PDB file of C-alpha atoms in Angstrom:
ATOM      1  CA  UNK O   1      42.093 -52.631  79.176  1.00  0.00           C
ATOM      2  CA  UNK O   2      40.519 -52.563  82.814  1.00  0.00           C
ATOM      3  CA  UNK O   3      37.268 -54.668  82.975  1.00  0.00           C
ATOM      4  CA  UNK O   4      34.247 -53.041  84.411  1.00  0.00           C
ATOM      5  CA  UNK O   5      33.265 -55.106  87.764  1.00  0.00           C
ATOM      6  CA  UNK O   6      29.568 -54.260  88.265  1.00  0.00           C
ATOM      7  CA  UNK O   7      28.259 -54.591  91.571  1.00  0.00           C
ATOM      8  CA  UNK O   8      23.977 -55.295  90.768  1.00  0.00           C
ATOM      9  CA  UNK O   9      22.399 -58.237  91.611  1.00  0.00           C
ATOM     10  CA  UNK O  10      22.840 -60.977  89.550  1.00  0.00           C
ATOM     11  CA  UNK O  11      19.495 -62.838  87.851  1.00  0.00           C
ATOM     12  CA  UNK O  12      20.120 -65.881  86.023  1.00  0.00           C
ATOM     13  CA  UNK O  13      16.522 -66.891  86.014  1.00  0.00           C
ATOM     14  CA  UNK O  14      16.371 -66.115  82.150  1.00  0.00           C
ATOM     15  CA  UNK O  15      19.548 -68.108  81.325  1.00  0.00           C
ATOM     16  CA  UNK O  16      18.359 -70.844  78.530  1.00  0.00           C
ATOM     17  CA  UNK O  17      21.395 -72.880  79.514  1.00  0.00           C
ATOM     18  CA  UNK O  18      20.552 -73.095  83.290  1.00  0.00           C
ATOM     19  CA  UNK O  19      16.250 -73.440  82.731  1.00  0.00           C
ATOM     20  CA  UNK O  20      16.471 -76.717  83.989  1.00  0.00           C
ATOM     21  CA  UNK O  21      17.791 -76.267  87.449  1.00  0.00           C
ATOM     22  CA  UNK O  22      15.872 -75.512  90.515  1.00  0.00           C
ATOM     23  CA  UNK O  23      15.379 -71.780  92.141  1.00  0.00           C
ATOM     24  CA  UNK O  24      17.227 -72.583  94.564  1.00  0.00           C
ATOM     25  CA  UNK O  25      20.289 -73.944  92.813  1.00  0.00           C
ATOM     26  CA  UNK O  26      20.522 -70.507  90.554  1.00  0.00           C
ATOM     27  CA  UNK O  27      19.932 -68.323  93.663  1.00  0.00           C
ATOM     28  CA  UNK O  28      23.326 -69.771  94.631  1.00  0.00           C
ATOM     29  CA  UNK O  29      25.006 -69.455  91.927  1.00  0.00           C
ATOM     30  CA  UNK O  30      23.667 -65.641  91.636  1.00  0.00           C
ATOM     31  CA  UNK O  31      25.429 -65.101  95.312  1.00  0.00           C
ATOM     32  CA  UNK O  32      29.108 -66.072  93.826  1.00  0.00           C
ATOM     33  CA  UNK O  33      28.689 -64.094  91.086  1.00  0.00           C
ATOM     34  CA  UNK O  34      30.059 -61.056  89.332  1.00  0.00           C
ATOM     35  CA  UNK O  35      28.814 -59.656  86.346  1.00  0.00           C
ATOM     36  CA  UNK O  36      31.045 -57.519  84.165  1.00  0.00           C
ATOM     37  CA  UNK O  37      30.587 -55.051  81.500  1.00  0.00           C
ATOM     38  CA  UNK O  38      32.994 -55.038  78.399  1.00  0.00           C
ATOM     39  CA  UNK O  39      33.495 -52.983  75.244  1.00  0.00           C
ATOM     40  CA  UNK O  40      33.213 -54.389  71.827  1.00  0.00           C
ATOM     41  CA  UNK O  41      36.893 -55.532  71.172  1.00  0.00           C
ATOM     42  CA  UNK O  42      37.451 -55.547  74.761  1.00  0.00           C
ATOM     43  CA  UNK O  43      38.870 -59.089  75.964  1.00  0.00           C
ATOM     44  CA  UNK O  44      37.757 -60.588  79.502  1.00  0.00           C
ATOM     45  CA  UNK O  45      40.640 -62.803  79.595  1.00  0.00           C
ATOM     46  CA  UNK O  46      43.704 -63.629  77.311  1.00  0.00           C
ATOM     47  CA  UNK O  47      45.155 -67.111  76.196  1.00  0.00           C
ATOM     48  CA  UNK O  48      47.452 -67.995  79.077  1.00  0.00           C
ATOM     49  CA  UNK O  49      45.598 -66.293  82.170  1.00  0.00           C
ATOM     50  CA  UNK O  50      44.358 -68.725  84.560  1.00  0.00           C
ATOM     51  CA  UNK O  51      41.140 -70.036  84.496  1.00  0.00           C
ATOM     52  CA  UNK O  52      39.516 -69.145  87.303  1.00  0.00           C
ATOM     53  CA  UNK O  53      35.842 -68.770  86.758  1.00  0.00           C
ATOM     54  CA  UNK O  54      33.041 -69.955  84.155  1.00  0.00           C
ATOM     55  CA  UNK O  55      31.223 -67.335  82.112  1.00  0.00           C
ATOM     56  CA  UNK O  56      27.563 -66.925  81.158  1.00  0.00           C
ATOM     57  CA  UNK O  57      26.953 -64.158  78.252  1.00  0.00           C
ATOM     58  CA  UNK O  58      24.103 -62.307  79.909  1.00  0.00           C
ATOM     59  CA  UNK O  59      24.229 -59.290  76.843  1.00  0.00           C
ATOM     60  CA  UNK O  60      26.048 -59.233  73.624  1.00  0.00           C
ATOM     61  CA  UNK O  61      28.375 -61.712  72.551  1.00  0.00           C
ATOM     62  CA  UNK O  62      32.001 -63.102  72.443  1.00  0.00           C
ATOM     63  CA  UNK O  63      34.410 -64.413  70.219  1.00  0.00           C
ATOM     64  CA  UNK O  64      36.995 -67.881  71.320  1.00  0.00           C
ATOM     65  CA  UNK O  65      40.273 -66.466  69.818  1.00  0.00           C
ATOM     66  CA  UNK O  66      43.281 -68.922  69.498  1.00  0.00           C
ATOM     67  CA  UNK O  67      46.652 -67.104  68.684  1.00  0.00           C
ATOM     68  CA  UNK O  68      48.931 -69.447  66.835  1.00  0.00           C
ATOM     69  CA  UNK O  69      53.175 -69.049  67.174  1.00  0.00           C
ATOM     70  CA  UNK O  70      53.002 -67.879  64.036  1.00  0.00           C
ATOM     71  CA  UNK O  71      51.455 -64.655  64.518  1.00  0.00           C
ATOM     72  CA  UNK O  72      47.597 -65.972  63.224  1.00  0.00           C
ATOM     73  CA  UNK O  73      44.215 -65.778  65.087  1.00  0.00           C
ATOM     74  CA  UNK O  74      41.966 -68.610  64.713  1.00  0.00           C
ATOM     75  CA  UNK O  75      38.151 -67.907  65.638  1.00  0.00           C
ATOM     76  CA  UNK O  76      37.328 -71.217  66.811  1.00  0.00           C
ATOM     77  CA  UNK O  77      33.762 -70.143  68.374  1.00  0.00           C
ATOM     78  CA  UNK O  78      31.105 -67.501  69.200  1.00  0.00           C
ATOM     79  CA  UNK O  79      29.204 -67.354  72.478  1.00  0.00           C
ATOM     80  CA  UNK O  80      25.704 -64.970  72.422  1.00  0.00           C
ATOM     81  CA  UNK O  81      23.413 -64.400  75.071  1.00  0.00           C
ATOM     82  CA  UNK O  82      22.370 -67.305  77.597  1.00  0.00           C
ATOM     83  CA  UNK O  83      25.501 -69.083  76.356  1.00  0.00           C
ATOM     84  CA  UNK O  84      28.229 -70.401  79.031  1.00  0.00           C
ATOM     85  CA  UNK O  85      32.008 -71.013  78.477  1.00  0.00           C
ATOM     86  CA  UNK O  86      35.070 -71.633  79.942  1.00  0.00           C
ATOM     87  CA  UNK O  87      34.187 -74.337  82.178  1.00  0.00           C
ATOM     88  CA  UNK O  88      37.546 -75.854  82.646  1.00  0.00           C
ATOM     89  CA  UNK O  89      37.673 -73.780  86.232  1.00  0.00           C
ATOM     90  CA  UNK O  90      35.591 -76.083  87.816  1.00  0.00           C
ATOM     91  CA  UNK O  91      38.499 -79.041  87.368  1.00  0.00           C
ATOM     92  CA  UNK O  92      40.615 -77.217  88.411  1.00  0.00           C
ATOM     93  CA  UNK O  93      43.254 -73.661  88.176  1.00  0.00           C
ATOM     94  CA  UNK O  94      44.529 -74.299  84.599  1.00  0.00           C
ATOM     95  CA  UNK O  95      45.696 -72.012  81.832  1.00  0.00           C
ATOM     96  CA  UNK O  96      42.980 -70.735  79.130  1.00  0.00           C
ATOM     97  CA  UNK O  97      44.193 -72.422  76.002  1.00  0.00           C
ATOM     98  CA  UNK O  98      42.350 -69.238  74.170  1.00  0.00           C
ATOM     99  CA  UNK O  99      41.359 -65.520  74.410  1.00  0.00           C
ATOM    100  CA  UNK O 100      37.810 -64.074  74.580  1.00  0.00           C
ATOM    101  CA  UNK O 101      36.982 -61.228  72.880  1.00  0.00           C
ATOM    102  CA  UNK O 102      33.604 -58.895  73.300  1.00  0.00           C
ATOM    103  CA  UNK O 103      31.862 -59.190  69.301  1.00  0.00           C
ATOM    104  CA  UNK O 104      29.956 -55.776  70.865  1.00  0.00           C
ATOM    105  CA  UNK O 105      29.155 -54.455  74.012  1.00  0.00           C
ATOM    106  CA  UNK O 106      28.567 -57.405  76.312  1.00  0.00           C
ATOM    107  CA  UNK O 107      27.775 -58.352  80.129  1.00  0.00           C
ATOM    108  CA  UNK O 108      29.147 -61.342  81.112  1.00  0.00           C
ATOM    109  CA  UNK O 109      28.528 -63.154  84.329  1.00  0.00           C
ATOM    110  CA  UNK O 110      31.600 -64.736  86.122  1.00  0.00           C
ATOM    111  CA  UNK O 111      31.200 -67.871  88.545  1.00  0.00           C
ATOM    112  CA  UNK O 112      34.242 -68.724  90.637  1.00  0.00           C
ATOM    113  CA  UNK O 113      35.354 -72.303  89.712  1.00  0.00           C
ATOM    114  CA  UNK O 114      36.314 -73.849  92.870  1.00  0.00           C
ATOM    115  CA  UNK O 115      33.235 -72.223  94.478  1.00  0.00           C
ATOM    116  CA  UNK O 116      31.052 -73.617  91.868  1.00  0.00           C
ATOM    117  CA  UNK O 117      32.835 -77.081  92.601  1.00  0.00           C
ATOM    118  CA  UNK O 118      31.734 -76.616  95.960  1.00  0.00           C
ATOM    119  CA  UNK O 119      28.260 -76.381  95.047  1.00  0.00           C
ATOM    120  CA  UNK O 120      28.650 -79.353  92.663  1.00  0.00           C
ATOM    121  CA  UNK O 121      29.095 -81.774  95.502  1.00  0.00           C
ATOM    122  CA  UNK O 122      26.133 -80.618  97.334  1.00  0.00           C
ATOM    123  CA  UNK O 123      23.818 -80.037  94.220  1.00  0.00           C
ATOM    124  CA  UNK O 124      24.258 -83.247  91.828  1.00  0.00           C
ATOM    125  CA  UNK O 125      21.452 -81.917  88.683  1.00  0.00           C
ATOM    126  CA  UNK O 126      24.127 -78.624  88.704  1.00  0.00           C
ATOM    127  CA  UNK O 127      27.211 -81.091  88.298  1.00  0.00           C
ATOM    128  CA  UNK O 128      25.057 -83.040  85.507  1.00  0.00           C
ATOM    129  CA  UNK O 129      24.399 -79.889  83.729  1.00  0.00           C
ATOM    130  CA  UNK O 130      28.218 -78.421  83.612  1.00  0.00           C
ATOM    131  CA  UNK O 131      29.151 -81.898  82.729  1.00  0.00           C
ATOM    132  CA  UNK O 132      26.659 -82.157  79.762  1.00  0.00           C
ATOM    133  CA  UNK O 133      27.366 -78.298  78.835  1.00  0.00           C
ATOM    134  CA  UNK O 134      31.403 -79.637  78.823  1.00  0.00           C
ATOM    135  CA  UNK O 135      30.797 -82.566  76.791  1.00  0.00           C
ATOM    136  CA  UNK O 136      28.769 -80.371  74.050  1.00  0.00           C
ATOM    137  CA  UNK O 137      31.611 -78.154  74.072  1.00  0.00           C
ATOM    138  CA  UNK O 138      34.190 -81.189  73.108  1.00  0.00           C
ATOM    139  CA  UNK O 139      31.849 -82.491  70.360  1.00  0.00           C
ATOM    140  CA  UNK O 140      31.979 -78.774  68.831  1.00  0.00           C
ATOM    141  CA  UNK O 141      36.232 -78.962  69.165  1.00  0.00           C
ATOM    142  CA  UNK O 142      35.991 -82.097  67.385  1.00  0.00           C
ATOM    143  CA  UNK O 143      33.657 -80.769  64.615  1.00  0.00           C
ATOM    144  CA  UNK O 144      35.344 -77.667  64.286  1.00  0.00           C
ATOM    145  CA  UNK O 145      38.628 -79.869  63.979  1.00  0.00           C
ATOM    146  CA  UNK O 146      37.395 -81.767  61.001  1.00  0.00           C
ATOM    147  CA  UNK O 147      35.991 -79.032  59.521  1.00  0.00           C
ATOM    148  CA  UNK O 148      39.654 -77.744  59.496  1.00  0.00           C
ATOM    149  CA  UNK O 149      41.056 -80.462  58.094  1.00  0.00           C
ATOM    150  CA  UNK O 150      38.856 -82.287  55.990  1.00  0.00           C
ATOM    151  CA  UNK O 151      35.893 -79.716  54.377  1.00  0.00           C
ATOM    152  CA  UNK O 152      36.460 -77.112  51.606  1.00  0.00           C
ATOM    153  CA  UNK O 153      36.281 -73.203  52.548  1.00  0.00           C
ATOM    154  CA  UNK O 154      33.201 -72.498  50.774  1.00  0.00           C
ATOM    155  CA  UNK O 155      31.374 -74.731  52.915  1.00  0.00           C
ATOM    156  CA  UNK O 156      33.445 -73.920  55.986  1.00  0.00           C
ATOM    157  CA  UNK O 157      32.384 -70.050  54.997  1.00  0.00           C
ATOM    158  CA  UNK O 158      29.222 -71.024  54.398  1.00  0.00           C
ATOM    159  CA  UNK O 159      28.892 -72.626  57.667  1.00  0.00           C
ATOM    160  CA  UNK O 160      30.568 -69.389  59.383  1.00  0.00           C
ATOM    161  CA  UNK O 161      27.488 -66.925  57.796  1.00  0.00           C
ATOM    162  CA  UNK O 162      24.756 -69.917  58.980  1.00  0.00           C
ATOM    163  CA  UNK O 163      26.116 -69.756  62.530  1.00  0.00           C
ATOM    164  CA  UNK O 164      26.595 -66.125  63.059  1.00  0.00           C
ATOM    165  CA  UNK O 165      22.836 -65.853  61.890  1.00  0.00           C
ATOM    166  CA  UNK O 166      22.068 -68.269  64.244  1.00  0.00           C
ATOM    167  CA  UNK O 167      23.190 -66.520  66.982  1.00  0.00           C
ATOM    168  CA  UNK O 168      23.047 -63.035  66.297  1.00  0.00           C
ATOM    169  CA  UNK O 169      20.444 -62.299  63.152  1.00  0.00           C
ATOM    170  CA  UNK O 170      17.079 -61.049  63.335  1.00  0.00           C
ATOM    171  CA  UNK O 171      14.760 -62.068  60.862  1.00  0.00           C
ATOM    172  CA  UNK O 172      12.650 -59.768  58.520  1.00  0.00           C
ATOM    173  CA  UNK O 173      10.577 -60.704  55.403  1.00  0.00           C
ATOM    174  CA  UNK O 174      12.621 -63.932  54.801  1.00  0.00           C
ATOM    175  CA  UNK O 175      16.396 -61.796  55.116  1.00  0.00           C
ATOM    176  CA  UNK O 176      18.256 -62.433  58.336  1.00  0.00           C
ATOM    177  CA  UNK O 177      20.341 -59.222  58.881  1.00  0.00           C
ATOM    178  CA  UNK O 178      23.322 -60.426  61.506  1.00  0.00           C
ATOM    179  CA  UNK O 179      23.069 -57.477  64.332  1.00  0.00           C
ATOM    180  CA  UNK O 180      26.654 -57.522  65.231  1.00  0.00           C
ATOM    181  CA  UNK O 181      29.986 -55.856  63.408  1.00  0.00           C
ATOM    182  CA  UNK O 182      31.389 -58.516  61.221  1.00  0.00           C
ATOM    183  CA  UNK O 183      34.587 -58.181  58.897  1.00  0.00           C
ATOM    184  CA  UNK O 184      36.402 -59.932  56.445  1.00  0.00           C
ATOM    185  CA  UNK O 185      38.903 -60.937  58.718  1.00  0.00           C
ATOM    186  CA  UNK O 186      36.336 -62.251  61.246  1.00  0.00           C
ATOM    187  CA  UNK O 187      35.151 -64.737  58.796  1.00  0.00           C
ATOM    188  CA  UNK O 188      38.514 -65.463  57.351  1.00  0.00           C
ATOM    189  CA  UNK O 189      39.733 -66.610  61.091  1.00  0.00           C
ATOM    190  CA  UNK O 190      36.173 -68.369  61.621  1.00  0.00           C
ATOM    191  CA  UNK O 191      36.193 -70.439  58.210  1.00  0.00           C
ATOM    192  CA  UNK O 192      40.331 -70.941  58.378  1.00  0.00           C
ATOM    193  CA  UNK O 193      41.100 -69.082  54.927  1.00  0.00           C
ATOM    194  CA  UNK O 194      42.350 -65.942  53.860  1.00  0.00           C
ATOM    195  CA  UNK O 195      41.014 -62.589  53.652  1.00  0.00           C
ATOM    196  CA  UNK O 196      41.497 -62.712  50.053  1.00  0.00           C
ATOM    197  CA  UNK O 197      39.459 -65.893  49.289  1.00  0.00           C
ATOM    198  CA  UNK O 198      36.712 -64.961  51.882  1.00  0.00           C
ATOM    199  CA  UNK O 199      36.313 -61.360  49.649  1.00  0.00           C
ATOM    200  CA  UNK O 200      36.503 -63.357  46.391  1.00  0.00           C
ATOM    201  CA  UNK O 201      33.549 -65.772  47.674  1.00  0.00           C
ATOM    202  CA  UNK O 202      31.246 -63.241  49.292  1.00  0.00           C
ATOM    203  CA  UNK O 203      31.634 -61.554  45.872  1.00  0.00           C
ATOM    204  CA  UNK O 204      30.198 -64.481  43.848  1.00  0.00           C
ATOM    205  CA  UNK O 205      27.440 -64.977  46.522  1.00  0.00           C
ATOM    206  CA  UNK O 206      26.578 -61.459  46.069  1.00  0.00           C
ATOM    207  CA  UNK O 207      25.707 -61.737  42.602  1.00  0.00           C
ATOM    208  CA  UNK O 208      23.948 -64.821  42.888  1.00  0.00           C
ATOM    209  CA  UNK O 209      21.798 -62.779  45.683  1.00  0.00           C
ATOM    210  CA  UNK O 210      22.499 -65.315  48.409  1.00  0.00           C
ATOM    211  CA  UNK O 211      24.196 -62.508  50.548  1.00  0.00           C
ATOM    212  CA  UNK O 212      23.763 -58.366  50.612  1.00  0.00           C
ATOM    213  CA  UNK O 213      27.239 -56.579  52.181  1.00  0.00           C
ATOM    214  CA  UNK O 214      28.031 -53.871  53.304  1.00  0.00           C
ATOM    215  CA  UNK O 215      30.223 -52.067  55.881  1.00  0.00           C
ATOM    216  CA  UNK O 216      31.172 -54.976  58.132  1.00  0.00           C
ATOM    217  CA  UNK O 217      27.003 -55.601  58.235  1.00  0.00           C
ATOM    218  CA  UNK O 218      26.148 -58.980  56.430  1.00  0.00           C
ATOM    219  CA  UNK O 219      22.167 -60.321  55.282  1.00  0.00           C
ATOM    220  CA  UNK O 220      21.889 -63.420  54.112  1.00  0.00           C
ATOM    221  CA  UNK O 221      19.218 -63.201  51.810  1.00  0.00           C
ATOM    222  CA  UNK O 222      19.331 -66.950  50.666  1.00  0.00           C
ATOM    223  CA  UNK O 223      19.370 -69.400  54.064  1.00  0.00           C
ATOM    224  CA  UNK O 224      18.672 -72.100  51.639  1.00  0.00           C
ATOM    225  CA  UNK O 225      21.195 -71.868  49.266  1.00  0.00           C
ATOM    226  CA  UNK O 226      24.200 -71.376  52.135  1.00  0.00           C
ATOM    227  CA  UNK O 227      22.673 -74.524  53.528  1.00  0.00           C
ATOM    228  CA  UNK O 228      23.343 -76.219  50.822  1.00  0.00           C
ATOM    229  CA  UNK O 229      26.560 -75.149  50.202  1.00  0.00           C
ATOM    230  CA  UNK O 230      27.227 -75.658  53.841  1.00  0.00           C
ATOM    231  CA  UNK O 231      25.847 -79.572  53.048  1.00  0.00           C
ATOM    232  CA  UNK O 232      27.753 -79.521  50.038  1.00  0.00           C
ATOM    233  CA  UNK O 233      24.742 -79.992  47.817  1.00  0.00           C
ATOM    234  CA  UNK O 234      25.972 -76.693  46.161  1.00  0.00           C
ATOM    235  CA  UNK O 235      29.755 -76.493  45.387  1.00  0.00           C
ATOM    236  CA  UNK O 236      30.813 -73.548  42.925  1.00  0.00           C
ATOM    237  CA  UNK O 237      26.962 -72.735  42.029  1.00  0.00           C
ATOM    238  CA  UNK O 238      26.903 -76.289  40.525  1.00  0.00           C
ATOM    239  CA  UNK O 239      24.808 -79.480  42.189  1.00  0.00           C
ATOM    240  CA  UNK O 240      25.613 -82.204  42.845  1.00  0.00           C
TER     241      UNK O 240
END
């Protein structure tokens, strides 16, 4: 698919991510960069292109999409709005060790890496933010890498609903209804499981009214009790 370059001017004023830097510092950044529409499904770039630029979700959201050699997609993370990503272009012109995907139609705001660079030198509290924002992003690899390895699906499942709710639910009389399309299969390559056993669970929590389905549309009617399965104080409707 061809990517929509928009050509309006670019505010980043309202950016939670970059509050703390001076006016001046985000009118800079605003002059490098180039915002771009996509599709829902649509990817910006694909696991092997070269990372040229950092993104900030301005609208929407996006999904971090691994493809294994085996033919699998891993979702290792979602990105909503005033969320930034794929900072590796300001060390440098390497490969993107993942895809992004569009979770619904989404603007996205591209900043050159070796222009932002630039900037780094001459603006130090910028270089101390993408630094900080980089170092948040390896703690969440290393979480999401134990949480492969180490923590059963319900809670990784669990933890999947919790975060998508985070990011993309709106709350109304106690029942967070997640505003975005999400499938079986989008949870499945979230929590690392199978389409099969991420049906068979939302099933249970169904009938114990901790979630209400339908066509790829989630509510989670019961925060509490998918935080504590997500804590593992709830494992198989029994506590511990």
């Amino acid at each position: 698919m061809t990517l929509t370059n928009l050509r309006p001017k670019v505010d980043l004023s309202d950016i939670p991510a970059l509050s703390s830097l001076d006016d001046s510092i985000l009118r800079d950044l605003e002059r490098i960069a180039t915002p771009y529409a996509l599709d829902s499904g649509q990817f910006l770039y694909r696991q092997g292109d070269p990372a040229r630029a950092f993104y900030v979700v301005a609208l929407g959201g996006v999904r971090l999409v691994e493809h294994t050699s085996d033919g699998q997609d891993v979702q290792l993370k979602v990105f909503a709005r005033g969320e930034i990503f794929g900072l590796l272009a300001v060390s440098g012109e390497y490969l993107h060790p993942s895809s992004i995907q569009a979770l619904d139609k989404s603007l996205i705001i591209a900043i050159p890496g070796l222009a932002a660079r630039d900037l780094m030198v001459k603006r130090p509290t910028l270089a101390l933010l993408l630094i900080d924002l980089l170092v948040e992003h390896v703690h969440h690899s290393h979480s999401r890498i134990r949480q492969f390895s180490a923590e059963r699906v319900e809670r990784r499942l669990a933890r999947a609903l919790l975060h998508y709710g985070e990011k993309f639910g709106t709350i109304q009389h106690g029942v967070v209804a997640i505003d975005i399309a999400l499938s079986q299969k989008d949870l499945a390559e979230f929590a690392g499981t199978t389409v099969e056993t991420v049906n068979r669970t939302l099933r249970v929590w169904e009938q114990r009214e901790y979630i209400r389905c339908s066509r790829q549309h989630i509510d989670l009617l019961d925060r509490l009790a998918l935080q504590a399965v997500a804590e593992e104080a709830l494992y198989m409707g029994q506590r511990f």
